[in-house]
Amino acid sequence: MARKIAILGGTGPEGSGLANRLARAGEHIVIGSREASRAEQAAQQLRAGIDGAAQIEGADNAAAAAQCDVALLTVPFSGQAALLWQGSAAEAAVELLPAGVSIAAAFQNLGAELLAGDAPLDCDVLVCSDDEKAKQVAMELAAKIPGVRALNGGKLENARIVESITALLIGLNVRYKVHSAGVRFTGLPVK
Amino acid sequence: MARKIAILGGTGPEGSGLANRLARAGEHIVIGSREASRAEQAAQQLRAGIDGAAQIEGADNAAAAAQCDVALLTVPFSGQAALLWQGSAAEAAVELLPAGVSIAAAFQNLGAELLAGDAPLDCDVLVCSDDEKAKQVAMELAAKIPGVRALNGGKLENARIVESITALLIGLNVRYKVHSAGVRFTGLPVK
């Protein structure tokens, strides 16, 4: 049976954007929300925006998590929290996970507006993890989004730096009056 | 009279690389070092590597600082210090400066090996400053290096994020076995 990817707390713009892109890439998506009805509504809207047979369902978070092989957890960016705490959202999430679940940090630098629709992006995704399998899965998913290159970002602790780049991108968006800032790394021997 | 640019503590690879690039762009450079003789030796080596009439002198740091209009201070990257302290090297430098001197943080993400020679780079330079004049001067200098785009990085406090990107670039260099990693920002309406 094909794998299912849950996007927990996935009715916000970032979660919906990732659901949109991964469904377009042929993945079977289950959007999770605290209320199943909101998740189903978001799934329906996304399906309506995609030509052809996109597999996007909605469920409450618990049901979405229970049936998935891979779960994406999208966490709101908070500059405030980043200033108060040295670590990363990804590292904080580790402490909440049950045993046997591996984690990778990724996708932090892809803005929600870029993820909507189907225009190719021009961005790299740094994937940080202490678990090689989780890193591979995240890199494989990232590379399915047109115009995205997945890069090995090293250990999970590097996620704090990748998260801070999001703050820079938000600042660039403000100063240059766009919503499309992204990041690429140059000088690397990988396409 | 044309301005002079001092590169204080400029005999290391990063300082010499910036001296090389800015002299090639027609700037008058004074390399500063604790020992004038070392600075003069570094200046001579750089001049020998540049076709035509490059203006690169050497002096001790005090003399270099006294005669310059703009001074570049290159600070060794220390991941250790970054972990121990929330701020940036640029913010630390502010406390050491005499009154009336403005500061901008820039060039942190250009590797020394990229700065040697004359091959065009493929990198952006984020310039962070609380002083508009200092920011303009740094952006103007950065843009003189072939293949470099200068971007407005906002306030000086953002330098801590830009500095942390250097740690990511060093990690990418190690994992991808190169010395050429750099960063570009995409989706911006500036060339």
mmCIF file of C-alpha atoms in Angstrom:
data_model
loop_
_atom_site.group_PDB
_atom_site.id
_atom_site.type_symbol
_atom_site.label_atom_id
_atom_site.label_comp_id
_atom_site.label_asym_id
_atom_site.label_seq_id
_atom_site.Cartn_x
_atom_site.Cartn_y
_atom_site.Cartn_z
ATOM 1 C CA MET A 1 0.000 0.000 0.000
ATOM 2 C CA ALA A 2 1.264 3.489 -0.828
ATOM 3 C CA ARG A 3 2.499 5.519 2.095
ATOM 4 C CA LYS A 4 0.423 8.249 3.661
ATOM 5 C CA ILE A 5 1.877 11.564 4.718
ATOM 6 C CA ALA A 6 0.115 13.382 7.542
ATOM 7 C CA ILE A 7 0.471 17.135 7.823
ATOM 8 C CA LEU A 8 -0.390 17.787 11.453
ATOM 9 C CA GLY A 9 -1.798 21.192 12.246
ATOM 10 C CA GLY A 10 -1.892 21.456 8.480
ATOM 11 C CA THR A 11 -4.731 23.917 7.828
ATOM 12 C CA GLY A 12 -2.468 26.992 8.044
ATOM 13 C CA PRO A 13 -0.793 28.478 4.981
ATOM 14 C CA GLU A 14 2.521 26.627 5.413
ATOM 15 C CA GLY A 15 0.938 23.240 6.045
ATOM 16 C CA SER A 16 -1.561 23.679 3.230
ATOM 17 C CA GLY A 17 1.220 24.792 0.911
ATOM 18 C CA LEU A 18 3.247 21.663 1.633
ATOM 19 C CA ALA A 19 0.122 19.492 1.241
ATOM 20 C CA ASN A 20 -0.499 21.155 -2.111
ATOM 21 C CA ARG A 21 3.013 20.532 -3.387
ATOM 22 C CA LEU A 22 3.360 16.976 -2.117
ATOM 23 C CA ALA A 23 -0.072 15.978 -3.411
ATOM 24 C CA ARG A 24 0.849 17.371 -6.811
ATOM 25 C CA ALA A 25 3.940 15.158 -6.630
ATOM 26 C CA GLY A 26 1.670 12.122 -6.226
ATOM 27 C CA GLU A 27 1.863 11.636 -2.479
ATOM 28 C CA HIS A 28 -1.194 10.595 -0.478
ATOM 29 C CA ILE A 29 -1.802 13.383 2.041
ATOM 30 C CA VAL A 30 -3.840 13.446 5.255
ATOM 31 C CA ILE A 31 -4.244 16.931 6.642
ATOM 32 C CA GLY A 32 -4.630 16.927 10.407
ATOM 33 C CA SER A 33 -6.333 19.566 12.504
ATOM 34 C CA ARG A 34 -7.763 19.795 15.996
ATOM 35 C CA GLU A 35 -11.192 19.670 14.358
ATOM 36 C CA ALA A 36 -11.699 17.032 11.690
ATOM 37 C CA SER A 37 -14.221 19.260 9.895
ATOM 38 C CA ARG A 38 -11.673 22.040 9.410
ATOM 39 C CA ALA A 39 -9.154 19.525 8.076
ATOM 40 C CA GLU A 40 -11.719 18.100 5.653
ATOM 41 C CA GLN A 41 -12.598 21.593 4.458
ATOM 42 C CA ALA A 42 -8.920 22.433 3.853
ATOM 43 C CA ALA A 43 -8.436 19.140 2.000
ATOM 44 C CA GLN A 44 -11.437 19.843 -0.204
ATOM 45 C CA GLN A 45 -10.183 23.322 -1.079
ATOM 46 C CA LEU A 46 -6.766 21.975 -1.983
ATOM 47 C CA ARG A 47 -8.222 19.168 -4.115
ATOM 48 C CA ALA A 48 -10.339 21.733 -5.965
ATOM 49 C CA GLY A 49 -7.205 23.703 -6.839
ATOM 50 C CA ILE A 50 -5.376 20.760 -8.364
ATOM 51 C CA ASP A 51 -6.171 19.349 -11.793
ATOM 52 C CA GLY A 52 -6.498 15.592 -11.858
ATOM 53 C CA ALA A 53 -6.762 13.131 -9.011
ATOM 54 C CA ALA A 54 -4.995 14.560 -5.968
ATOM 55 C CA GLN A 55 -5.158 12.361 -2.882
ATOM 56 C CA ILE A 56 -5.789 14.738 0.002
ATOM 57 C CA GLU A 57 -7.951 13.788 2.956
ATOM 58 C CA GLY A 58 -8.721 15.528 6.222
ATOM 59 C CA ALA A 59 -8.862 14.083 9.740
ATOM 60 C CA ASP A 60 -8.321 15.135 13.318
ATOM 61 C CA ASN A 61 -4.659 15.205 14.306
ATOM 62 C CA ALA A 62 -4.781 11.940 16.262
ATOM 63 C CA ALA A 63 -6.399 10.002 13.434
ATOM 64 C CA ALA A 64 -4.053 11.570 10.892
ATOM 65 C CA ALA A 65 -1.023 10.634 12.984
ATOM 66 C CA ALA A 66 -2.296 7.110 13.624
ATOM 67 C CA GLN A 67 -2.631 6.210 9.963
ATOM 68 C CA CYS A 68 0.457 7.886 8.498
ATOM 69 C CA ASP A 69 3.923 6.603 7.690
ATOM 70 C CA VAL A 70 5.448 10.080 7.699
ATOM 71 C CA ALA A 71 4.134 13.127 9.571
ATOM 72 C CA LEU A 72 4.978 16.750 8.856
ATOM 73 C CA LEU A 73 4.555 19.119 11.748
ATOM 74 C CA THR A 74 4.451 22.764 10.745
ATOM 75 C CA VAL A 75 5.330 25.138 13.549
ATOM 76 C CA PRO A 76 4.616 28.888 13.392
ATOM 77 C CA PHE A 77 7.759 30.973 13.232
ATOM 78 C CA SER A 78 8.213 33.019 16.346
ATOM 79 C CA GLY A 79 11.092 35.461 16.425
ATOM 80 C CA GLN A 80 10.288 36.086 20.059
ATOM 81 C CA ALA A 81 10.791 32.480 21.041
ATOM 82 C CA ALA A 82 13.983 32.293 19.007
ATOM 83 C CA LEU A 83 15.407 35.188 21.000
ATOM 84 C CA LEU A 84 14.412 33.679 24.294
ATOM 85 C CA TRP A 85 15.631 30.200 23.629
ATOM 86 C CA GLN A 86 18.920 29.045 22.122
ATOM 87 C CA GLY A 87 17.530 25.871 20.600
ATOM 88 C CA SER A 88 15.317 25.174 17.624
ATOM 89 C CA ALA A 89 11.659 24.263 17.267
ATOM 90 C CA ALA A 90 12.871 20.960 15.847
ATOM 91 C CA GLU A 91 14.887 20.179 18.963
ATOM 92 C CA ALA A 92 11.952 21.123 21.165
ATOM 93 C CA ALA A 93 9.751 18.718 19.187
ATOM 94 C CA VAL A 94 12.093 15.802 19.927
ATOM 95 C CA GLU A 95 11.139 15.895 23.589
ATOM 96 C CA LEU A 96 7.456 15.566 22.743
ATOM 97 C CA LEU A 97 7.796 12.580 20.454
ATOM 98 C CA PRO A 98 7.068 9.000 21.500
ATOM 99 C CA ALA A 99 9.946 6.517 21.398
ATOM 100 C CA GLY A 100 10.755 5.078 17.999
ATOM 101 C CA VAL A 101 9.791 8.168 16.030
ATOM 102 C CA SER A 102 12.638 9.768 14.096
ATOM 103 C CA ILE A 103 12.728 13.455 13.282
ATOM 104 C CA ALA A 104 14.224 15.665 10.610
ATOM 105 C CA ALA A 105 13.968 19.449 10.342
ATOM 106 C CA ALA A 106 13.238 20.786 6.857
ATOM 107 C CA PHE A 107 11.195 23.201 4.740
ATOM 108 C CA GLN A 108 11.676 26.144 7.147
ATOM 109 C CA ASN A 109 12.825 28.522 4.407
ATOM 110 C CA LEU A 110 9.979 27.931 1.932
ATOM 111 C CA GLY A 111 7.457 30.709 2.298
ATOM 112 C CA ALA A 112 3.762 29.839 2.320
ATOM 113 C CA GLU A 113 3.041 32.038 -0.686
ATOM 114 C CA LEU A 114 5.687 30.218 -2.688
ATOM 115 C CA LEU A 115 4.176 26.859 -1.755
ATOM 116 C CA ALA A 116 0.686 27.789 -2.961
ATOM 117 C CA GLY A 117 -0.054 27.097 -6.603
ATOM 118 C CA ASP A 118 2.271 25.197 -8.884
ATOM 119 C CA ALA A 119 4.952 27.679 -10.013
ATOM 120 C CA PRO A 120 8.462 26.232 -9.736
ATOM 121 C CA LEU A 121 10.373 27.506 -6.731
ATOM 122 C CA ASP A 122 13.970 28.738 -6.706
ATOM 123 C CA CYS A 123 15.000 27.559 -3.259
ATOM 124 C CA ASP A 124 17.117 25.045 -1.421
ATOM 125 C CA VAL A 125 15.840 23.023 1.507
ATOM 126 C CA LEU A 126 18.423 22.207 4.157
ATOM 127 C CA VAL A 127 17.532 18.978 5.930
ATOM 128 C CA CYS A 128 18.951 18.565 9.423
ATOM 129 C CA SER A 129 18.676 15.327 11.357
ATOM 130 C CA ASP A 130 20.537 12.971 13.648
ATOM 131 C CA ASP A 131 18.762 10.039 11.958
ATOM 132 C CA GLU A 132 19.927 9.071 8.488
ATOM 133 C CA LYS A 133 16.649 7.427 7.502
ATOM 134 C CA ALA A 134 14.576 10.441 8.528
ATOM 135 C CA LYS A 135 17.005 12.693 6.695
ATOM 136 C CA GLN A 136 16.689 10.641 3.526
ATOM 137 C CA VAL A 137 12.889 10.692 3.623
ATOM 138 C CA ALA A 138 12.796 14.466 4.139
ATOM 139 C CA MET A 139 15.348 15.068 1.383
ATOM 140 C CA GLU A 140 13.381 12.845 -0.987
ATOM 141 C CA LEU A 141 10.136 14.722 -0.242
ATOM 142 C CA ALA A 142 11.781 18.132 -0.611
ATOM 143 C CA ALA A 143 13.243 17.194 -3.980
ATOM 144 C CA LYS A 144 9.744 16.367 -5.256
ATOM 145 C CA ILE A 145 8.790 20.053 -5.203
ATOM 146 C CA PRO A 146 9.663 21.620 -8.569
ATOM 147 C CA GLY A 147 12.631 23.961 -8.315
ATOM 148 C CA VAL A 148 13.631 22.781 -4.867
ATOM 149 C CA ARG A 149 17.022 21.232 -4.189
ATOM 150 C CA ALA A 150 17.429 19.206 -1.020
ATOM 151 C CA LEU A 151 20.737 19.629 0.790
ATOM 152 C CA ASN A 152 22.220 17.693 3.666
ATOM 153 C CA GLY A 153 22.162 20.251 6.470
ATOM 154 C CA GLY A 154 23.968 18.037 8.952
ATOM 155 C CA LYS A 155 22.834 17.367 12.495
ATOM 156 C CA LEU A 156 19.505 18.365 13.981
ATOM 157 C CA GLU A 157 21.190 21.053 16.083
ATOM 158 C CA ASN A 158 21.856 22.987 12.856
ATOM 159 C CA ALA A 159 18.091 23.488 12.552
ATOM 160 C CA ARG A 160 18.394 26.521 14.823
ATOM 161 C CA ILE A 161 20.509 28.265 12.170
ATOM 162 C CA VAL A 162 18.159 27.242 9.364
ATOM 163 C CA GLU A 163 15.205 28.539 11.378
ATOM 164 C CA SER A 164 16.983 31.858 11.906
ATOM 165 C CA ILE A 165 17.394 32.227 8.139
ATOM 166 C CA THR A 166 13.588 32.427 8.027
ATOM 167 C CA ALA A 167 13.866 35.624 10.076
ATOM 168 C CA LEU A 168 16.293 37.024 7.507
ATOM 169 C CA LEU A 169 13.944 36.072 4.663
ATOM 170 C CA ILE A 170 11.022 37.791 6.372
ATOM 171 C CA GLY A 171 13.154 40.906 6.768
ATOM 172 C CA LEU A 172 14.204 40.785 3.103
ATOM 173 C CA ASN A 173 10.547 40.423 2.091
ATOM 174 C CA VAL A 174 9.708 43.536 4.097
ATOM 175 C CA ARG A 175 12.639 45.649 2.901
ATOM 176 C CA TYR A 176 12.292 44.614 -0.754
ATOM 177 C CA LYS A 177 8.472 44.630 -0.697
ATOM 178 C CA VAL A 178 7.950 41.055 -1.928
ATOM 179 C CA HIS A 179 6.701 37.760 -0.477
ATOM 180 C CA SER A 180 9.032 35.544 -2.420
ATOM 181 C CA ALA A 181 12.443 35.597 -0.724
ATOM 182 C CA GLY A 182 14.177 32.241 -0.604
ATOM 183 C CA VAL A 183 17.674 30.904 -0.157
ATOM 184 C CA ARG A 184 20.090 29.002 -2.384
ATOM 185 C CA PHE A 185 23.522 27.699 -1.557
ATOM 186 C CA THR A 186 26.141 28.073 -4.281
ATOM 187 C CA GLY A 187 29.437 26.371 -5.029
ATOM 188 C CA LEU A 188 28.175 22.855 -4.268
ATOM 189 C CA PRO A 189 28.649 19.850 -6.579
ATOM 190 C CA VAL A 190 24.995 18.782 -6.422
ATOM 191 C CA LYS A 191 22.046 19.688 -8.604
ATOM 192 C CA MET B 1 42.411 62.585 -2.734
ATOM 193 C CA ALA B 2 41.123 59.075 -3.244
ATOM 194 C CA ARG B 3 39.951 57.282 -0.139
ATOM 195 C CA LYS B 4 42.053 54.671 1.584
ATOM 196 C CA ILE B 5 40.619 51.449 2.918
ATOM 197 C CA ALA B 6 42.428 49.844 5.842
ATOM 198 C CA ILE B 7 42.081 46.120 6.392
ATOM 199 C CA LEU B 8 43.021 45.719 10.037
ATOM 200 C CA GLY B 9 44.447 42.375 11.053
ATOM 201 C CA GLY B 10 44.484 41.847 7.311
ATOM 202 C CA THR B 11 47.293 39.342 6.795
ATOM 203 C CA GLY B 12 45.044 36.297 7.263
ATOM 204 C CA PRO B 13 43.297 34.587 4.348
ATOM 205 C CA GLU B 14 39.993 36.469 4.707
ATOM 206 C CA GLY B 15 41.590 39.909 5.065
ATOM 207 C CA SER B 16 44.035 39.253 2.245
ATOM 208 C CA GLY B 17 41.223 37.975 0.053
ATOM 209 C CA LEU B 18 39.195 41.150 0.591
ATOM 210 C CA ALA B 19 42.309 43.285 -0.015
ATOM 211 C CA ASN B 20 42.882 41.391 -3.258
ATOM 212 C CA ARG B 21 39.333 41.906 -4.506
ATOM 213 C CA LEU B 22 39.000 45.545 -3.498
ATOM 214 C CA ALA B 23 42.424 46.460 -4.924
ATOM 215 C CA ARG B 24 41.424 44.807 -8.207
ATOM 216 C CA ALA B 25 38.335 47.032 -8.119
ATOM 217 C CA GLY B 26 40.613 50.094 -7.980
ATOM 218 C CA GLU B 27 40.496 50.841 -4.263
ATOM 219 C CA HIS B 28 43.597 52.021 -2.392
ATOM 220 C CA ILE B 29 44.249 49.427 0.309
ATOM 221 C CA VAL B 30 46.341 49.592 3.475
ATOM 222 C CA ILE B 31 46.771 46.209 5.107
ATOM 223 C CA GLY B 32 47.243 46.515 8.849
ATOM 224 C CA SER B 33 48.975 44.023 11.108
ATOM 225 C CA ARG B 34 50.471 44.016 14.584
ATOM 226 C CA GLU B 35 53.860 44.020 12.867
ATOM 227 C CA ALA B 36 54.320 46.465 10.005
ATOM 228 C CA SER B 37 56.810 44.112 8.331
ATOM 229 C CA ARG B 38 54.245 41.310 8.085
ATOM 230 C CA ALA B 39 51.717 43.713 6.616
ATOM 231 C CA GLU B 40 54.230 44.960 4.065
ATOM 232 C CA GLN B 41 55.084 41.394 3.103
ATOM 233 C CA ALA B 42 51.390 40.516 2.638
ATOM 234 C CA ALA B 43 50.870 43.665 0.558
ATOM 235 C CA GLN B 44 53.840 42.803 -1.645
ATOM 236 C CA GLN B 45 52.566 39.268 -2.249
ATOM 237 C CA LEU B 46 49.139 40.547 -3.186
ATOM 238 C CA ARG B 47 50.542 43.188 -5.545
ATOM 239 C CA ALA B 48 52.634 40.498 -7.244
ATOM 240 C CA GLY B 49 49.488 38.463 -7.913
ATOM 241 C CA ILE B 50 47.621 41.294 -9.616
ATOM 242 C CA ASP B 51 48.352 42.435 -13.163
ATOM 243 C CA GLY B 52 48.693 46.200 -13.525
ATOM 244 C CA ALA B 53 49.001 48.858 -10.846
ATOM 245 C CA ALA B 54 47.301 47.667 -7.668
ATOM 246 C CA GLN B 55 47.497 50.084 -4.742
ATOM 247 C CA ILE B 56 48.190 47.906 -1.721
ATOM 248 C CA GLU B 57 50.415 49.062 1.129
ATOM 249 C CA GLY B 58 51.238 47.586 4.509
ATOM 250 C CA ALA B 59 51.462 49.285 7.904
ATOM 251 C CA ASP B 60 50.979 48.484 11.558
ATOM 252 C CA ASN B 61 47.324 48.490 12.613
ATOM 253 C CA ALA B 62 47.482 51.891 14.329
ATOM 254 C CA ALA B 63 49.052 53.619 11.336
ATOM 255 C CA ALA B 64 46.654 51.869 8.960
ATOM 256 C CA ALA B 65 43.659 52.955 11.028
ATOM 257 C CA ALA B 66 44.943 56.531 11.393
ATOM 258 C CA GLN B 67 45.213 57.152 7.659
ATOM 259 C CA CYS B 68 42.090 55.378 6.392
ATOM 260 C CA ASP B 69 38.597 56.596 5.540
ATOM 261 C CA VAL B 70 37.088 53.127 5.839
ATOM 262 C CA ALA B 71 38.428 50.235 7.902
ATOM 263 C CA LEU B 72 37.592 46.568 7.481
ATOM 264 C CA LEU B 73 38.082 44.415 10.528
ATOM 265 C CA THR B 74 38.168 40.695 9.784
ATOM 266 C CA VAL B 75 37.322 38.556 12.784
ATOM 267 C CA PRO B 76 38.029 34.803 12.912
ATOM 268 C CA PHE B 77 34.874 32.715 12.950
ATOM 269 C CA SER B 78 34.478 30.862 16.215
ATOM 270 C CA GLY B 79 31.612 28.446 16.517
ATOM 271 C CA GLN B 80 32.487 28.031 20.172
ATOM 272 C CA ALA B 81 32.042 31.707 20.954
ATOM 273 C CA ALA B 82 28.815 31.806 18.960
ATOM 274 C CA LEU B 83 27.367 29.092 21.184
ATOM 275 C CA LEU B 84 28.383 30.866 24.348
ATOM 276 C CA TRP B 85 27.150 34.293 23.409
ATOM 277 C CA GLN B 86 23.854 35.322 21.846
ATOM 278 C CA GLY B 87 25.241 38.378 20.071
ATOM 279 C CA SER B 88 27.438 38.822 17.029
ATOM 280 C CA ALA B 89 31.085 39.692 16.545
ATOM 281 C CA ALA B 90 29.853 42.893 14.897
ATOM 282 C CA GLU B 91 27.889 43.901 17.975
ATOM 283 C CA ALA B 92 30.871 43.119 20.184
ATOM 284 C CA ALA B 93 33.032 45.363 17.997
ATOM 285 C CA VAL B 94 30.711 48.317 18.568
ATOM 286 C CA GLU B 95 31.714 48.474 22.215
ATOM 287 C CA LEU B 96 35.395 48.755 21.274
ATOM 288 C CA LEU B 97 34.992 51.593 18.784
ATOM 289 C CA PRO B 98 35.728 55.233 19.558
ATOM 290 C CA ALA B 99 32.845 57.714 19.324
ATOM 291 C CA GLY B 100 31.980 58.906 15.856
ATOM 292 C CA VAL B 101 32.911 55.670 14.095
ATOM 293 C CA SER B 102 30.045 53.912 12.327
ATOM 294 C CA ILE B 103 29.927 50.186 11.788
ATOM 295 C CA ALA B 104 28.392 47.796 9.307
ATOM 296 C CA ALA B 105 28.637 44.010 9.308
ATOM 297 C CA ALA B 106 29.311 42.419 5.932
ATOM 298 C CA PHE B 107 31.311 39.842 3.961
ATOM 299 C CA GLN B 108 30.877 37.102 6.589
ATOM 300 C CA ASN B 109 29.691 34.541 4.053
ATOM 301 C CA LEU B 110 32.467 34.927 1.468
ATOM 302 C CA GLY B 111 35.020 32.173 1.992
ATOM 303 C CA ALA B 112 38.689 33.056 1.881
ATOM 304 C CA GLU B 113 39.368 30.638 -0.973
ATOM 305 C CA LEU B 114 36.675 32.311 -3.058
ATOM 306 C CA LEU B 115 38.207 35.734 -2.392
ATOM 307 C CA ALA B 116 41.680 34.714 -3.587
ATOM 308 C CA GLY B 117 42.361 35.152 -7.301
ATOM 309 C CA ASP B 118 39.966 36.861 -9.666
ATOM 310 C CA ALA B 119 37.288 34.309 -10.571
ATOM 311 C CA PRO B 120 33.769 35.771 -10.327
ATOM 312 C CA LEU B 121 31.921 34.715 -7.194
ATOM 313 C CA ASP B 122 28.332 33.504 -7.016
ATOM 314 C CA CYS B 123 27.356 34.941 -3.638
ATOM 315 C CA ASP B 124 25.273 37.587 -1.961
ATOM 316 C CA VAL B 125 26.604 39.806 0.800
ATOM 317 C CA LEU B 126 24.075 40.820 3.433
ATOM 318 C CA VAL B 127 25.004 44.159 4.942
ATOM 319 C CA CYS B 128 23.647 44.838 8.432
ATOM 320 C CA SER B 129 23.956 48.205 10.112
ATOM 321 C CA ASP B 130 22.132 50.726 12.266
ATOM 322 C CA ASP B 131 23.876 53.502 10.331
ATOM 323 C CA GLU B 132 22.638 54.227 6.804
ATOM 324 C CA LYS B 133 25.901 55.799 5.658
ATOM 325 C CA ALA B 134 27.996 52.862 6.864
ATOM 326 C CA LYS B 135 25.534 50.479 5.237
ATOM 327 C CA GLN B 136 25.795 52.291 1.920
ATOM 328 C CA VAL B 137 29.596 52.258 1.962
ATOM 329 C CA ALA B 138 29.699 48.533 2.746
ATOM 330 C CA MET B 139 27.091 47.727 0.081
ATOM 331 C CA GLU B 140 29.016 49.770 -2.469
ATOM 332 C CA LEU B 141 32.264 47.943 -1.649
ATOM 333 C CA ALA B 142 30.619 44.516 -1.733
ATOM 334 C CA ALA B 143 29.093 45.216 -5.130
ATOM 335 C CA LYS B 144 32.565 45.942 -6.549
ATOM 336 C CA ILE B 145 33.525 42.277 -6.233
ATOM 337 C CA PRO B 146 32.594 40.461 -9.463
ATOM 338 C CA GLY B 147 29.632 38.143 -8.992
ATOM 339 C CA VAL B 148 28.697 39.580 -5.619
ATOM 340 C CA ARG B 149 25.321 41.179 -4.995
ATOM 341 C CA ALA B 150 24.976 43.438 -1.967
ATOM 342 C CA LEU B 151 21.700 43.145 -0.067
ATOM 343 C CA ASN B 152 20.268 45.283 2.675
ATOM 344 C CA GLY B 153 20.377 42.933 5.664
ATOM 345 C CA GLY B 154 18.622 45.327 8.007
ATOM 346 C CA LYS B 155 19.818 46.245 11.480
ATOM 347 C CA LEU B 156 23.179 45.358 12.977
ATOM 348 C CA GLU B 157 21.528 42.835 15.296
ATOM 349 C CA ASN B 158 20.805 40.678 12.232
ATOM 350 C CA ALA B 159 24.558 40.149 11.899
ATOM 351 C CA ARG B 160 24.286 37.303 14.378
ATOM 352 C CA ILE B 161 22.135 35.357 11.908
ATOM 353 C CA VAL B 162 24.434 36.172 8.999
ATOM 354 C CA GLU B 163 27.414 35.019 11.038
ATOM 355 C CA SER B 164 25.650 31.759 11.852
ATOM 356 C CA ILE B 165 25.175 31.115 8.123
ATOM 357 C CA THR B 166 28.965 30.897 7.955
ATOM 358 C CA ALA B 167 28.726 27.869 10.234
ATOM 359 C CA LEU B 168 26.255 26.281 7.798
ATOM 360 C CA LEU B 169 28.549 27.023 4.857
ATOM 361 C CA ILE B 170 31.509 25.442 6.640
ATOM 362 C CA GLY B 171 29.385 22.356 7.296
ATOM 363 C CA LEU B 172 28.265 22.204 3.656
ATOM 364 C CA ASN B 173 31.912 22.503 2.551
ATOM 365 C CA VAL B 174 32.794 19.534 4.765
ATOM 366 C CA ARG B 175 29.834 17.353 3.770
ATOM 367 C CA TYR B 176 30.114 18.102 0.048
ATOM 368 C CA LYS B 177 33.939 18.108 0.045
ATOM 369 C CA VAL B 178 34.422 21.568 -1.447
ATOM 370 C CA HIS B 179 35.706 24.956 -0.241
ATOM 371 C CA SER B 180 33.350 27.036 -2.320
ATOM 372 C CA ALA B 181 29.967 27.111 -0.567
ATOM 373 C CA GLY B 182 28.231 30.472 -0.665
ATOM 374 C CA VAL B 183 24.739 31.825 -0.253
ATOM 375 C CA ARG B 184 22.293 33.558 -2.582
ATOM 376 C CA PHE B 185 18.872 34.928 -1.782
ATOM 377 C CA THR B 186 16.204 34.364 -4.408
ATOM 378 C CA GLY B 187 12.893 35.998 -5.222
ATOM 379 C CA LEU B 188 14.160 39.553 -4.758
ATOM 380 C CA PRO B 189 13.641 42.397 -7.283
ATOM 381 C CA VAL B 190 17.304 43.463 -7.257
ATOM 382 C CA LYS B 191 20.229 42.404 -9.390
#
